Amino acid sequence: MKTAFITGITGQDGSYLAEHLLDLGYKVVAMMRRSATPDTSRFAHIEDRITMCHGDLMDQSSLMRVMDEFKPDEVYNLAAQSFVHASFHEPIHTGEVTGLGVTRMLEAVRLSAPNARFYQASSSEMFGDVFETPQTERTPFHPRSPYGVAKVYGHWATVNYRESYDMFACSGILFNHESPRRGLEFVTRKISDHVAAIVFGEKDQLALGNLDARRDWGFAGDYVRGMHLMLQHDTPDDYVISTGTTQSVREFCKIAFERVGLNYEDFVVVDPKFFRPAEVELLLGDASKAKDTLGWVPEVDFQGLVEMMVDADLKRRMVMGNGPTRGSLPEGLA
Ligand code: NAP
Ligand code: G4F
């Protein structure tokens, strides 16, 4: 039985990846950092099948210790300060965790589990002020936030360890991926949760920033399959994972509100506090390399993703016994 080691288990991707690897028959070891209020809700349904350990990307010794103890076959480094907006307020912390944290993980693997295959969670945010559209593995980077800058560092650290030490290290350049488990601070989940709150009379409006920003949004459950496939290939490499379609925040709102029979224009207001000092206006990925080399294809399309997220936030409220006060519930939920 192969052992996979995951950092970032409490996050969105960690929970989907752990599920996927357990389904494939892996022993899954997952690392959590110490917290005064630990939250295991995203993976509570599989927690008893996971071996948990403690460690922090800020603490080199903790990473060495867990690599030494578990000697995993595969390491998935998903942990990061991953919220772009927050990275403008905490640029040093973001650089420490999201950037230098990658080198700490690579060092721990190199010194304590040198045969492990390594996956780094890189990001389409690295393309930033895009040089070309669509973006591929060969598109130059121009990050637009401390988060994007830190991810560029992590990407090149991964490439450098592959070239310097012959490590099986892959960088997955993943475009935005969402799900009902997405953090409430990210725009897609903020929208789906507010739509449900508006239907149930808890809120009357949704305040957003830049409605014209465009993203290539996919489903997290599809994207974790790509991470695993990268580490099964004969040779380590870097891959874009994306849907090849792009939509605006406004289009996301339109479909989300339509799902409950409402018009987004009646509820969405623009609040400048949600604008960023520098914005990534357009992302659109070309995942041809992952499709041709790994056989990876996404299964959930944009409309399906929006509806999945809105329905999940509606259901969560229905379970609590509340009734809708506005709009209409989608067929199947009513
Ligand atoms: P997420 O939900 O924000 O999860 C981030 C995880 O990192 C959490 O488990 C968090 O733990 C952990 N973490 C933060 N600081 C840590 C530290 N110092 N030591 C150990 N763990 C720490 O992110 P996600 O959406 O699942 O994304 C997973 C990874 O993919 C991230 O690296 C992200 O930057 C990258 N990525 C995401 C997307 C996307 O669209 N989702 C796209 C491209 C790349 P706590 O619960 O303790 O905070
Ligand atoms: O949902 P977002 O915060 O995601 P963003 O900045 O694209 O970053 C996410 O995807 C990256 C991959 O490209 C990951 F690496 C990263 O970790 C994270 O998962 O914002 C999406 C867009 C932005 O253009 C933002 O300005 O939505 C715009 N937006 C408009 N109003 C808003 C809001 N974003 C948020 N979070 N909140 C708003 O009210």
Tab-separated table of N, CA, C and O in Angstrom, residues 245-305:
chain	number	residue	atom	x	y	z
A	245	THR	N	-12.368	27.570	-20.369
A	245	THR	CA	-13.442	28.555	-20.544
A	245	THR	C	-13.228	29.662	-19.515
A	245	THR	O	-12.596	29.444	-18.485
A	246	THR	N	-13.750	30.846	-19.812
A	246	THR	CA	-13.596	31.938	-18.850
A	246	THR	C	-14.911	32.686	-18.695
A	246	THR	O	-15.640	32.874	-19.678
A	247	GLN	N	-15.237	33.069	-17.455
A	247	GLN	CA	-16.469	33.812	-17.174
A	247	GLN	C	-16.149	34.927	-16.197
A	247	GLN	O	-15.191	34.835	-15.438
A	248	SER	N	-17.009	35.946	-16.186
A	248	SER	CA	-16.809	37.057	-15.238
A	248	SER	C	-17.527	36.770	-13.925
A	248	SER	O	-18.424	35.918	-13.851
A	249	VAL	N	-17.136	37.550	-12.904
A	249	VAL	CA	-17.829	37.474	-11.607
A	249	VAL	C	-19.315	37.787	-11.822
A	249	VAL	O	-20.206	37.143	-11.259
A	250	ARG	N	-19.583	38.754	-12.707
A	250	ARG	CA	-20.973	39.136	-13.010
A	250	ARG	C	-21.752	37.931	-13.565
A	250	ARG	O	-22.897	37.682	-13.174
A	251	GLU	N	-21.112	37.175	-14.483
A	251	GLU	CA	-21.795	35.996	-15.059
A	251	GLU	C	-22.059	34.934	-13.989
A	251	GLU	O	-23.084	34.255	-14.004
A	252	PHE	N	-21.110	34.793	-13.056
A	252	PHE	CA	-21.319	33.850	-11.948
A	252	PHE	C	-22.556	34.269	-11.153
A	252	PHE	O	-23.427	33.445	-10.830
A	253	CYS	N	-22.650	35.592	-10.852
A	253	CYS	CA	-23.802	36.106	-10.095
A	253	CYS	C	-25.104	35.827	-10.850
A	253	CYS	O	-26.091	35.376	-10.253
A	254	LYS	N	-25.088	36.099	-12.153
A	254	LYS	CA	-26.315	35.961	-12.957
A	254	LYS	C	-26.856	34.529	-12.853
A	254	LYS	O	-28.030	34.314	-12.539
A	255	ILE	N	-25.985	33.555	-13.062
A	255	ILE	CA	-26.430	32.153	-13.040
A	255	ILE	C	-26.838	31.734	-11.626
A	255	ILE	O	-27.827	31.023	-11.432
A	256	ALA	N	-26.092	32.197	-10.648
A	256	ALA	CA	-26.389	31.801	-9.258
A	256	ALA	C	-27.766	32.318	-8.832
A	256	ALA	O	-28.556	31.588	-8.225
A	257	PHE	N	-28.060	33.581	-9.169
A	257	PHE	CA	-29.369	34.132	-8.779
A	257	PHE	C	-30.487	33.519	-9.624
A	257	PHE	O	-31.598	33.290	-9.118
A	258	GLU	N	-30.201	33.257	-10.902
A	258	GLU	CA	-31.228	32.622	-11.755
A	258	GLU	C	-31.645	31.262	-11.205
A	258	GLU	O	-32.775	30.829	-11.373
A	259	ARG	N	-30.689	30.582	-10.558
A	259	ARG	CA	-30.978	29.250	-10.004
A	259	ARG	C	-32.150	29.291	-9.018
A	259	ARG	O	-32.856	28.315	-8.830
A	260	VAL	N	-32.338	30.450	-8.373
A	260	VAL	CA	-33.431	30.574	-7.389
A	260	VAL	C	-34.493	31.564	-7.876
A	260	VAL	O	-35.261	32.121	-7.068
A	261	GLY	N	-34.526	31.787	-9.206
A	261	GLY	CA	-35.584	32.613	-9.787
A	261	GLY	C	-35.463	34.093	-9.468
A	261	GLY	O	-36.459	34.822	-9.496
A	262	LEU	N	-34.235	34.575	-9.170
A	262	LEU	CA	-34.042	35.989	-8.853
A	262	LEU	C	-33.093	36.638	-9.862
A	262	LEU	O	-32.335	35.945	-10.563
A	263	ASN	N	-33.141	37.992	-9.923
A	263	ASN	CA	-32.274	38.765	-10.802
A	263	ASN	C	-31.149	39.374	-9.967
A	263	ASN	O	-31.426	40.131	-9.027
A	264	TYR	N	-29.883	39.051	-10.312
A	264	TYR	CA	-28.758	39.509	-9.483
A	264	TYR	C	-28.717	41.027	-9.349
A	264	TYR	O	-28.272	41.574	-8.337
A	265	GLU	N	-29.219	41.734	-10.396
A	265	GLU	CA	-29.154	43.205	-10.382
A	265	GLU	C	-29.985	43.808	-9.240
A	265	GLU	O	-29.755	44.943	-8.818
A	266	ASP	N	-30.945	43.040	-8.718
A	266	ASP	CA	-31.776	43.536	-7.613
A	266	ASP	C	-31.064	43.413	-6.261
A	266	ASP	O	-31.548	43.949	-5.261
A	267	PHE	N	-29.940	42.686	-6.212
A	267	PHE	CA	-29.319	42.394	-4.906
A	267	PHE	C	-27.831	42.753	-4.823
A	267	PHE	O	-27.322	43.009	-3.741
A	268	VAL	N	-27.131	42.759	-5.952
A	268	VAL	CA	-25.673	42.967	-5.918
A	268	VAL	C	-25.350	44.458	-5.906
A	268	VAL	O	-25.869	45.224	-6.722
A	269	VAL	N	-24.498	44.867	-4.963
A	269	VAL	CA	-23.989	46.242	-4.938
A	269	VAL	C	-22.464	46.177	-4.970
A	269	VAL	O	-21.871	45.176	-4.565
A	270	VAL	N	-21.854	47.241	-5.479
A	270	VAL	CA	-20.385	47.267	-5.548
A	270	VAL	C	-19.844	48.081	-4.373
A	270	VAL	O	-20.290	49.199	-4.129
A	271	ASP	N	-18.901	47.477	-3.648
A	271	ASP	CA	-18.271	48.146	-2.509
A	271	ASP	C	-16.764	48.204	-2.766
A	271	ASP	O	-16.113	47.158	-2.875
A	272	PRO	N	-16.206	49.424	-2.858
A	272	PRO	CA	-14.782	49.576	-3.198
A	272	PRO	C	-13.846	48.840	-2.240
A	272	PRO	O	-12.707	48.559	-2.598
A	273	LYS	N	-14.307	48.517	-1.038
A	273	LYS	CA	-13.383	47.862	-0.095
A	273	LYS	C	-12.987	46.456	-0.568
A	273	LYS	O	-12.011	45.897	-0.085
A	274	PHE	N	-13.731	45.913	-1.533
A	274	PHE	CA	-13.382	44.585	-2.044
A	274	PHE	C	-12.473	44.639	-3.280
A	274	PHE	O	-12.118	43.612	-3.834
A	275	PHE	N	-12.132	45.867	-3.721
A	275	PHE	CA	-11.168	45.980	-4.824
A	275	PHE	C	-9.756	45.747	-4.292
A	275	PHE	O	-9.480	46.003	-3.116
A	276	ARG	N	-8.866	45.304	-5.154
A	276	ARG	CA	-7.481	45.021	-4.754
A	276	ARG	C	-6.544	46.088	-5.306
A	276	ARG	O	-6.836	46.673	-6.358
A	277	PRO	N	-5.389	46.302	-4.644
A	277	PRO	CA	-4.448	47.311	-5.138
A	277	PRO	C	-3.998	47.043	-6.579
A	277	PRO	O	-3.739	47.966	-7.340
A	278	ALA	N	-3.885	45.772	-6.934
A	278	ALA	CA	-3.617	45.395	-8.331
A	278	ALA	C	-4.467	44.163	-8.608
A	278	ALA	O	-4.578	43.277	-7.764
A	279	GLU	N	-5.077	44.122	-9.776
A	279	GLU	CA	-6.050	43.067	-10.083
A	279	GLU	C	-5.534	42.161	-11.208
A	279	GLU	O	-4.759	42.595	-12.072
A	280	VAL	N	-5.946	40.915	-11.160
A	280	VAL	CA	-5.766	39.995	-12.287
A	280	VAL	C	-7.086	40.018	-13.042
A	280	VAL	O	-8.103	39.536	-12.547
A	281	GLU	N	-7.078	40.598	-14.233
A	281	GLU	CA	-8.351	40.852	-14.929
A	281	GLU	C	-8.884	39.630	-15.662
A	281	GLU	O	-10.092	39.447	-15.768
A	282	LEU	N	-7.970	38.804	-16.208
A	282	LEU	CA	-8.434	37.717	-17.080
A	282	LEU	C	-7.551	36.492	-16.941
A	282	LEU	O	-6.330	36.587	-17.103
A	283	LEU	N	-8.157	35.367	-16.634
A	283	LEU	CA	-7.426	34.094	-16.662
A	283	LEU	C	-8.174	33.104	-17.533
A	283	LEU	O	-9.406	32.981	-17.445
A	284	LEU	N	-7.444	32.432	-18.383
A	284	LEU	CA	-8.014	31.389	-19.259
A	284	LEU	C	-6.897	30.395	-19.553
A	284	LEU	O	-5.899	30.746	-20.188
A	285	GLY	N	-7.065	29.165	-19.080
A	285	GLY	CA	-5.982	28.195	-19.203
A	285	GLY	C	-6.139	27.241	-20.377
A	285	GLY	O	-7.256	26.928	-20.802
A	286	ASP	N	-5.012	26.779	-20.867
A	286	ASP	CA	-4.984	25.748	-21.914
A	286	ASP	C	-4.354	24.498	-21.292
A	286	ASP	O	-3.136	24.442	-21.086
A	287	ALA	N	-5.193	23.497	-20.997
A	287	ALA	CA	-4.719	22.286	-20.305
A	287	ALA	C	-4.412	21.160	-21.288
A	287	ALA	O	-4.443	19.977	-20.909
A	288	SER	N	-4.067	21.506	-22.524
A	288	SER	CA	-3.821	20.466	-23.541
A	288	SER	C	-2.736	19.486	-23.115
A	288	SER	O	-2.836	18.278	-23.354
A	289	LYS	N	-1.677	20.007	-22.470
A	289	LYS	CA	-0.571	19.119	-22.076
A	289	LYS	C	-1.063	18.069	-21.076
A	289	LYS	O	-0.742	16.881	-21.197
A	290	ALA	N	-1.844	18.493	-20.080
A	290	ALA	CA	-2.372	17.537	-19.085
A	290	ALA	C	-3.316	16.536	-19.755
A	290	ALA	O	-3.339	15.355	-19.401
A	291	LYS	N	-4.092	17.008	-20.721
A	291	LYS	CA	-5.026	16.106	-21.414
A	291	LYS	C	-4.258	15.084	-22.233
A	291	LYS	O	-4.518	13.876	-22.171
A	292	ASP	N	-3.270	15.568	-23.015
A	292	ASP	CA	-2.539	14.673	-23.931
A	292	ASP	C	-1.600	13.733	-23.175
A	292	ASP	O	-1.447	12.572	-23.545
A	293	THR	N	-0.931	14.233	-22.128
A	293	THR	CA	0.103	13.439	-21.446
A	293	THR	C	-0.460	12.593	-20.317
A	293	THR	O	-0.016	11.462	-20.108
A	294	LEU	N	-1.418	13.155	-19.582
A	294	LEU	CA	-1.922	12.468	-18.375
A	294	LEU	C	-3.313	11.879	-18.585
A	294	LEU	O	-3.786	11.099	-17.762
A	295	GLY	N	-3.984	12.298	-19.649
A	295	GLY	CA	-5.358	11.841	-19.875
A	295	GLY	C	-6.346	12.512	-18.938
A	295	GLY	O	-7.444	12.026	-18.718
A	296	TRP	N	-5.963	13.710	-18.413
A	296	TRP	CA	-6.858	14.411	-17.473
A	296	TRP	C	-7.908	15.235	-18.224
A	296	TRP	O	-7.570	15.992	-19.130
A	297	VAL	N	-9.172	15.067	-17.868
A	297	VAL	CA	-10.232	15.939	-18.395
A	297	VAL	C	-11.204	16.291	-17.260
A	297	VAL	O	-11.511	15.442	-16.427
A	298	PRO	N	-11.683	17.546	-17.244
A	298	PRO	CA	-12.667	17.911	-16.211
A	298	PRO	C	-14.046	17.362	-16.565
A	298	PRO	O	-14.365	17.204	-17.744
A	299	GLU	N	-14.854	17.083	-15.534
A	299	GLU	CA	-16.190	16.533	-15.786
A	299	GLU	C	-17.312	17.530	-15.510
A	299	GLU	O	-18.382	17.434	-16.090
A	300	VAL	N	-17.061	18.497	-14.616
A	300	VAL	CA	-18.114	19.456	-14.241
A	300	VAL	C	-17.907	20.751	-15.022
A	300	VAL	O	-16.809	21.309	-15.025
A	301	ASP	N	-18.981	21.242	-15.691
A	301	ASP	CA	-18.842	22.505	-16.428
A	301	ASP	C	-19.265	23.680	-15.541
A	301	ASP	O	-19.685	23.505	-14.395
A	302	PHE	N	-19.141	24.897	-16.090
A	302	PHE	CA	-19.364	26.108	-15.297
A	302	PHE	C	-20.776	26.159	-14.705
A	302	PHE	O	-20.962	26.365	-13.503
A	303	GLN	N	-21.780	25.947	-15.567
A	303	GLN	CA	-23.177	25.985	-15.088
A	303	GLN	C	-23.394	24.944	-13.983
A	303	GLN	O	-24.011	25.220	-12.951
A	304	GLY	N	-22.854	23.745	-14.197
A	304	GLY	CA	-23.000	22.662	-13.213
A	304	GLY	C	-22.340	23.023	-11.886
A	304	GLY	O	-22.849	22.706	-10.809
A	305	LEU	N	-21.205	23.717	-11.973
A	305	LEU	CA	-20.477	24.118	-10.760
A	305	LEU	C	-21.284	25.143	-9.952
A	305	LEU	O	-21.450	25.011	-8.744
